[in-house]
PDB file of C-alpha atoms in Angstrom:
ATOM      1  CA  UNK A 624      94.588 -35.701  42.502  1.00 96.00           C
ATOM      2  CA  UNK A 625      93.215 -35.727  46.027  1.00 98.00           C
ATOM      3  CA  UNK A 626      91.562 -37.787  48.479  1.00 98.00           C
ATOM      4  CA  UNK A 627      89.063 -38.272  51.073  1.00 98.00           C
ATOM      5  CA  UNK A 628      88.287 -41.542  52.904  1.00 98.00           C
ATOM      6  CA  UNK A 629      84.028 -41.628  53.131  1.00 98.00           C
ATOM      7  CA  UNK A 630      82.087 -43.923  55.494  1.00 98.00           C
ATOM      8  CA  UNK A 631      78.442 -44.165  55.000  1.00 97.00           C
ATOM      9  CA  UNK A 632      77.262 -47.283  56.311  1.00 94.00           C
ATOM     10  CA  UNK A 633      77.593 -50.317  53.467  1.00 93.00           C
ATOM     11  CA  UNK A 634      80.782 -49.741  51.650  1.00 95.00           C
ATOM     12  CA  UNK A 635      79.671 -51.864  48.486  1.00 94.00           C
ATOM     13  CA  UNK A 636      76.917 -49.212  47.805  1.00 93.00           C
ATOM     14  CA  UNK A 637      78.528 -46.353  48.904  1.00 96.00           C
ATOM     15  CA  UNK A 638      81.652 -47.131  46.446  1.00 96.00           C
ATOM     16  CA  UNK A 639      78.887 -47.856  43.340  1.00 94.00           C
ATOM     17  CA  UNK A 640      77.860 -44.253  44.185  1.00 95.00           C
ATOM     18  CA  UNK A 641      80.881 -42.366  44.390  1.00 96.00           C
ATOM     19  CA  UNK A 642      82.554 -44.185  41.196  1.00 96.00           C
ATOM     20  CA  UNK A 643      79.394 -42.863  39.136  1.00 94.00           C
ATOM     21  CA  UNK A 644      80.502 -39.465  39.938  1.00 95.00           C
ATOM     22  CA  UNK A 645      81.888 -37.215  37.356  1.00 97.00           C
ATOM     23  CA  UNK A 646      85.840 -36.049  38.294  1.00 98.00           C
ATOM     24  CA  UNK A 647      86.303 -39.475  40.590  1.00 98.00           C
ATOM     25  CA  UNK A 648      89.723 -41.621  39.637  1.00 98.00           C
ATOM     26  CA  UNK A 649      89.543 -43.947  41.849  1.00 98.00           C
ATOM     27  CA  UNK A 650      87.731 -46.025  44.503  1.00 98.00           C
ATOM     28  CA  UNK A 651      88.750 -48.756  46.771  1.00 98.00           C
ATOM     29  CA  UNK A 652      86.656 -50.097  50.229  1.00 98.00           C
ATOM     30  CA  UNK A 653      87.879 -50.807  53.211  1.00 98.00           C
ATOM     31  CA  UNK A 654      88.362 -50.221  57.061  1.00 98.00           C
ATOM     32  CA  UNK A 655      89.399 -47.134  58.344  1.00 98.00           C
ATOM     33  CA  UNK A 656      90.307 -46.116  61.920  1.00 98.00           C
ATOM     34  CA  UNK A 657      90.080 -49.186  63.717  1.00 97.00           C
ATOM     35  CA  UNK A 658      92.491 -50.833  66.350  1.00 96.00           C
ATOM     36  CA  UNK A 659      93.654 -53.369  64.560  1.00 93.00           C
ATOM     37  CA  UNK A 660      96.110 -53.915  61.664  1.00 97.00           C
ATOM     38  CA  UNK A 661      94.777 -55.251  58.309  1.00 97.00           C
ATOM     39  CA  UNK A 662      91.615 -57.141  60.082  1.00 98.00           C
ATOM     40  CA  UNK A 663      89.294 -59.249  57.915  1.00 97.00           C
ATOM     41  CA  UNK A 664      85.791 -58.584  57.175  1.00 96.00           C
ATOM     42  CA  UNK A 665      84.494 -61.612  59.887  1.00 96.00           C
ATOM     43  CA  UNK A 666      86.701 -59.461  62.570  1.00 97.00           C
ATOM     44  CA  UNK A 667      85.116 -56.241  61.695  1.00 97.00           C
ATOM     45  CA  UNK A 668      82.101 -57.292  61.775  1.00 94.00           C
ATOM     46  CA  UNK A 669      82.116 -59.736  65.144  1.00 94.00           C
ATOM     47  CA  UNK A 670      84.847 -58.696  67.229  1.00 94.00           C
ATOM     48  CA  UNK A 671      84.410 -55.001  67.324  1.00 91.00           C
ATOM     49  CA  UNK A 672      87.236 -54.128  65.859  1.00 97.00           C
ATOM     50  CA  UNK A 673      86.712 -49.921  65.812  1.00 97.00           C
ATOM     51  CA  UNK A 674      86.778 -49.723  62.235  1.00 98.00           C
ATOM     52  CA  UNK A 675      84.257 -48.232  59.589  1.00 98.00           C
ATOM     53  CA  UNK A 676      83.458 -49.300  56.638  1.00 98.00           C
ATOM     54  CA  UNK A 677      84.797 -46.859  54.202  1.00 98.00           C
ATOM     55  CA  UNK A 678      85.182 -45.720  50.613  1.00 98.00           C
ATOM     56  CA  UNK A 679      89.103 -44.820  50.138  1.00 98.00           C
ATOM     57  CA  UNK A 680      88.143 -41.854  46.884  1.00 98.00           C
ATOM     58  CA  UNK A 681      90.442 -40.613  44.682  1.00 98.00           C
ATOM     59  CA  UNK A 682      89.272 -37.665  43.014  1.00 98.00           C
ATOM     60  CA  UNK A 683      90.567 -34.886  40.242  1.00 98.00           C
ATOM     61  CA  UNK A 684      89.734 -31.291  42.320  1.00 97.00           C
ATOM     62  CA  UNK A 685      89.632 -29.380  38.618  1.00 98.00           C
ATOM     63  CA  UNK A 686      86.398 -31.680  38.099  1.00 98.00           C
ATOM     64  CA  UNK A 687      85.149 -32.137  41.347  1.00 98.00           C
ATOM     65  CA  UNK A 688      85.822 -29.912  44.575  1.00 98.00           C
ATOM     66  CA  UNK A 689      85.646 -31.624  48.013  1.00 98.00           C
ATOM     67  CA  UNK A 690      82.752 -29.373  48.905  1.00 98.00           C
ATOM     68  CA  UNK A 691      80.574 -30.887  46.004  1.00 98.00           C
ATOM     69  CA  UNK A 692      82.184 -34.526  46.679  1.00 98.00           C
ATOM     70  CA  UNK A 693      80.787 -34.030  50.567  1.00 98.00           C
ATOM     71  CA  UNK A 694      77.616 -32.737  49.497  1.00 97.00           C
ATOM     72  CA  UNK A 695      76.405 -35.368  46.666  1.00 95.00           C
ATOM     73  CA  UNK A 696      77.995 -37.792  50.083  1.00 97.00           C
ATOM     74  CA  UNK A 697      75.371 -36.291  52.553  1.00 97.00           C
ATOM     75  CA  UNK A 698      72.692 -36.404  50.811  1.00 93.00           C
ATOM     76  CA  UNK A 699      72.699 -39.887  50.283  1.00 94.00           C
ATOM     77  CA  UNK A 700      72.931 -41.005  53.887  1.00 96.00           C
ATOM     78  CA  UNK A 701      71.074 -40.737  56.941  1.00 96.00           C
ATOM     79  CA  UNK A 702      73.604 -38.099  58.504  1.00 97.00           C
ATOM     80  CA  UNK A 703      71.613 -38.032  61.858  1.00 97.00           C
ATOM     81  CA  UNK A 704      71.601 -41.665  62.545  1.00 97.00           C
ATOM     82  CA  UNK A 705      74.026 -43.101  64.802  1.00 97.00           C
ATOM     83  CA  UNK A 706      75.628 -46.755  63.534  1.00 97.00           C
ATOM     84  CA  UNK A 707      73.458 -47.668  61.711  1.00 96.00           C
ATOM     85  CA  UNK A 708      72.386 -47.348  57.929  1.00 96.00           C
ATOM     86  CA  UNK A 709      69.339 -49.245  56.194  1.00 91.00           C
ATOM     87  CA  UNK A 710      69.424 -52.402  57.664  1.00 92.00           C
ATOM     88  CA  UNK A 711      73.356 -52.180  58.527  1.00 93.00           C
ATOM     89  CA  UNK A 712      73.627 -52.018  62.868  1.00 95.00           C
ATOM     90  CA  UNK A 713      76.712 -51.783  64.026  1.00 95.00           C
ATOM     91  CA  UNK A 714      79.799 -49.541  64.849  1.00 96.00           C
ATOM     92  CA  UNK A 715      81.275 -50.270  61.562  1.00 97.00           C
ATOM     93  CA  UNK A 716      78.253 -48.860  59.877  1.00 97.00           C
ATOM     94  CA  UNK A 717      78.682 -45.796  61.136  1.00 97.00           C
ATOM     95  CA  UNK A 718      79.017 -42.172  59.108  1.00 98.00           C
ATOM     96  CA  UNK A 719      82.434 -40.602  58.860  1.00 98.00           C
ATOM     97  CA  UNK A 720      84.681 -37.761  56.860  1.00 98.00           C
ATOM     98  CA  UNK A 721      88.819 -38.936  57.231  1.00 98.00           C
ATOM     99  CA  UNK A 722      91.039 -36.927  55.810  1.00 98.00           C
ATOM    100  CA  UNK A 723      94.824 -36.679  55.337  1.00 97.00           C
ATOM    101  CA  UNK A 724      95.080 -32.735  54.916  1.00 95.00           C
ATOM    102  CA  UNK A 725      94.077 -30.510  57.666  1.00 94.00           C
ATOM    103  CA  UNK A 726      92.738 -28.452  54.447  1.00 95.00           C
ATOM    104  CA  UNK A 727      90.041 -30.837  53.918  1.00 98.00           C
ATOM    105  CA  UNK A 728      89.282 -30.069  57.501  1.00 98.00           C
ATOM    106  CA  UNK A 729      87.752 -26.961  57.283  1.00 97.00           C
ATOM    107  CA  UNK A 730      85.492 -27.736  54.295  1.00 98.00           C
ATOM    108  CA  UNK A 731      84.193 -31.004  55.934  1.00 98.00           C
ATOM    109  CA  UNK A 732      83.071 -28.767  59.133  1.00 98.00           C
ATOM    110  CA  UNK A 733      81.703 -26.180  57.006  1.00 98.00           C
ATOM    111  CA  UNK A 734      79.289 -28.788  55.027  1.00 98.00           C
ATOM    112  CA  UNK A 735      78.348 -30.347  58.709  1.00 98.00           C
ATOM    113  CA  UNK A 736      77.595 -27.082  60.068  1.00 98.00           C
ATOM    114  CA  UNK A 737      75.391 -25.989  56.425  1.00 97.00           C
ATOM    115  CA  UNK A 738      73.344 -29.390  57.210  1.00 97.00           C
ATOM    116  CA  UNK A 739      73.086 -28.736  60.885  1.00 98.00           C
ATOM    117  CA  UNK A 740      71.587 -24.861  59.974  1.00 97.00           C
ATOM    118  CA  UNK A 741      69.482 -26.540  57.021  1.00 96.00           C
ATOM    119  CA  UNK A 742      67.682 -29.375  59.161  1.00 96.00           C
ATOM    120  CA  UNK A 743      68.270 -28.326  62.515  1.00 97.00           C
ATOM    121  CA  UNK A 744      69.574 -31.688  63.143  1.00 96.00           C
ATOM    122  CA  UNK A 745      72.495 -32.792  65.573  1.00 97.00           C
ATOM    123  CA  UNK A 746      74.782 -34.669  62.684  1.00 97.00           C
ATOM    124  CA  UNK A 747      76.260 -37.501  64.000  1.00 98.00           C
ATOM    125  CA  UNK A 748      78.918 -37.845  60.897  1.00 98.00           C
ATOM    126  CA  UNK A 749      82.272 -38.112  62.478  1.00 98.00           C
ATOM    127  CA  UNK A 750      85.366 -35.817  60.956  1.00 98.00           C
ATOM    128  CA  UNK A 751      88.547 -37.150  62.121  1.00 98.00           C
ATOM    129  CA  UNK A 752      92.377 -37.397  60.641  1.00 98.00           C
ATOM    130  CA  UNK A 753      92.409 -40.680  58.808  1.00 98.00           C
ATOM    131  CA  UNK A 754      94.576 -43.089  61.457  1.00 98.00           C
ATOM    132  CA  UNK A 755      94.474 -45.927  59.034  1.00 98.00           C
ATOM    133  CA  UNK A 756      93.411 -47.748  56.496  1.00 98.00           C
ATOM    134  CA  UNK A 757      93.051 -51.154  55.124  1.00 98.00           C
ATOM    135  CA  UNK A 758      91.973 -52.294  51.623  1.00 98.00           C
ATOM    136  CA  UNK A 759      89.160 -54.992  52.412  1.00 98.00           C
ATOM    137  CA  UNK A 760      89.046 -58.372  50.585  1.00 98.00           C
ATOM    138  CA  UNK A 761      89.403 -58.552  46.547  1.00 97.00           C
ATOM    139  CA  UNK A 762      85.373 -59.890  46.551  1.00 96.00           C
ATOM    140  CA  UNK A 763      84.410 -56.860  48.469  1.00 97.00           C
ATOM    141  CA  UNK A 764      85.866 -54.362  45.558  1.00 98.00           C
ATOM    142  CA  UNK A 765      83.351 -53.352  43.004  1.00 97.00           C
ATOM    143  CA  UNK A 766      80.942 -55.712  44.577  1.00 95.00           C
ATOM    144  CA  UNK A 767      77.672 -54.670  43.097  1.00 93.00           C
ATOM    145  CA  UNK A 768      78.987 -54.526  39.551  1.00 92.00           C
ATOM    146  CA  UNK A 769      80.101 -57.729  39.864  1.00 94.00           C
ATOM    147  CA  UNK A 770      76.790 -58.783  42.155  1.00 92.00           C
ATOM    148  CA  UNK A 771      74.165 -56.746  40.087  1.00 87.00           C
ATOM    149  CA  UNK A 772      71.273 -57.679  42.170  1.00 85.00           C
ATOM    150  CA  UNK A 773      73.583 -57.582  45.613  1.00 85.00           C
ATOM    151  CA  UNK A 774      72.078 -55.274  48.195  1.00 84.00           C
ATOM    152  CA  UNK A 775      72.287 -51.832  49.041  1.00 85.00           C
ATOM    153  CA  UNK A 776      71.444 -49.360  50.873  1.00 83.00           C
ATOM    154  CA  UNK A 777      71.216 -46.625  49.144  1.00 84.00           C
ATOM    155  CA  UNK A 778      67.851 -45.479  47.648  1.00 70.00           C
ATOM    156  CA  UNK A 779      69.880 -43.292  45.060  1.00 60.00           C
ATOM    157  CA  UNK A 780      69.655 -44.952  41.539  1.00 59.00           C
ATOM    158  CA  UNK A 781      73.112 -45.349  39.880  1.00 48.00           C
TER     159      UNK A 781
END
């Protein structure tokens, strides 16, 4: 098992979208690399916290590499755009890779650099060490499966 921390704007989308893929465990949202310790959804979202909303994914690497995991990720945000996703504004909106093994470095600046060549776009996904992490509320987890009609952001169909 191995994982990735994945910020794409929305976390209740982006955590439907990764749990429907084939070889991921485990998913949990959350608030990653912010300056505060275990801050609540209101603080992230008024007081400009520094954290991003993020997808905590736990993944088997025999079913699913990180290169594939980062590539099915890219391709369903807006990689270029800069805090903001859909109708999400804000710095904790914004697009980011966090990893815990400097392994996972190398592949997440490798798929970057294949989407900068493709587009010819400036990607403004960070990639950055994971500095920390905090499990958001219980009602955030799973939201859309237990909200069906809740929104999202994601044009993707699940």
């Amino acid at each position: 098992m191995k994982t990735i921390y994945l910020a794409g704007g929305c976390f209740w989308g982006m955590q439907k979208f990764l749990d429907s893929a084939d070889g991921v465990l485990h998913t949990e949202v959350g608030y990653a690399n912010g300056m505060y310790d275990n801050p609540t959804y209101e603080q992230v979202k008024y007081e400009h916290t520094g954290h991003a909303e993020t997808v905590k994914v736990v993944y088997d690497e025999s079913k699913l590499t990180l290169t594939a995991l980062l590539r099915r990720f890219l391709r369903i945000i807006d990689p270029f755009s800069v805090n903001k996703q859909g109708e999400d504004e804000g710095e904790q909106y914004r697009t980011g890779i966090y990893f815990e093994s400097e392994n996972d470095l190398a592949i997440a600046l490798e798929e970057i650099a294949l989407l900068e060549r493709e587009t010819g776009g400036k990607c403004a996904v960070e990639v950055l060490p994971l500095d920390n992490f905090w499990p958001a509320e219980e009602y955030h987890q799973k939201y859309l499966e237990k909200n069906p009609s809740g929104y999202c952001h994601i044009s993707v169909k699940f």
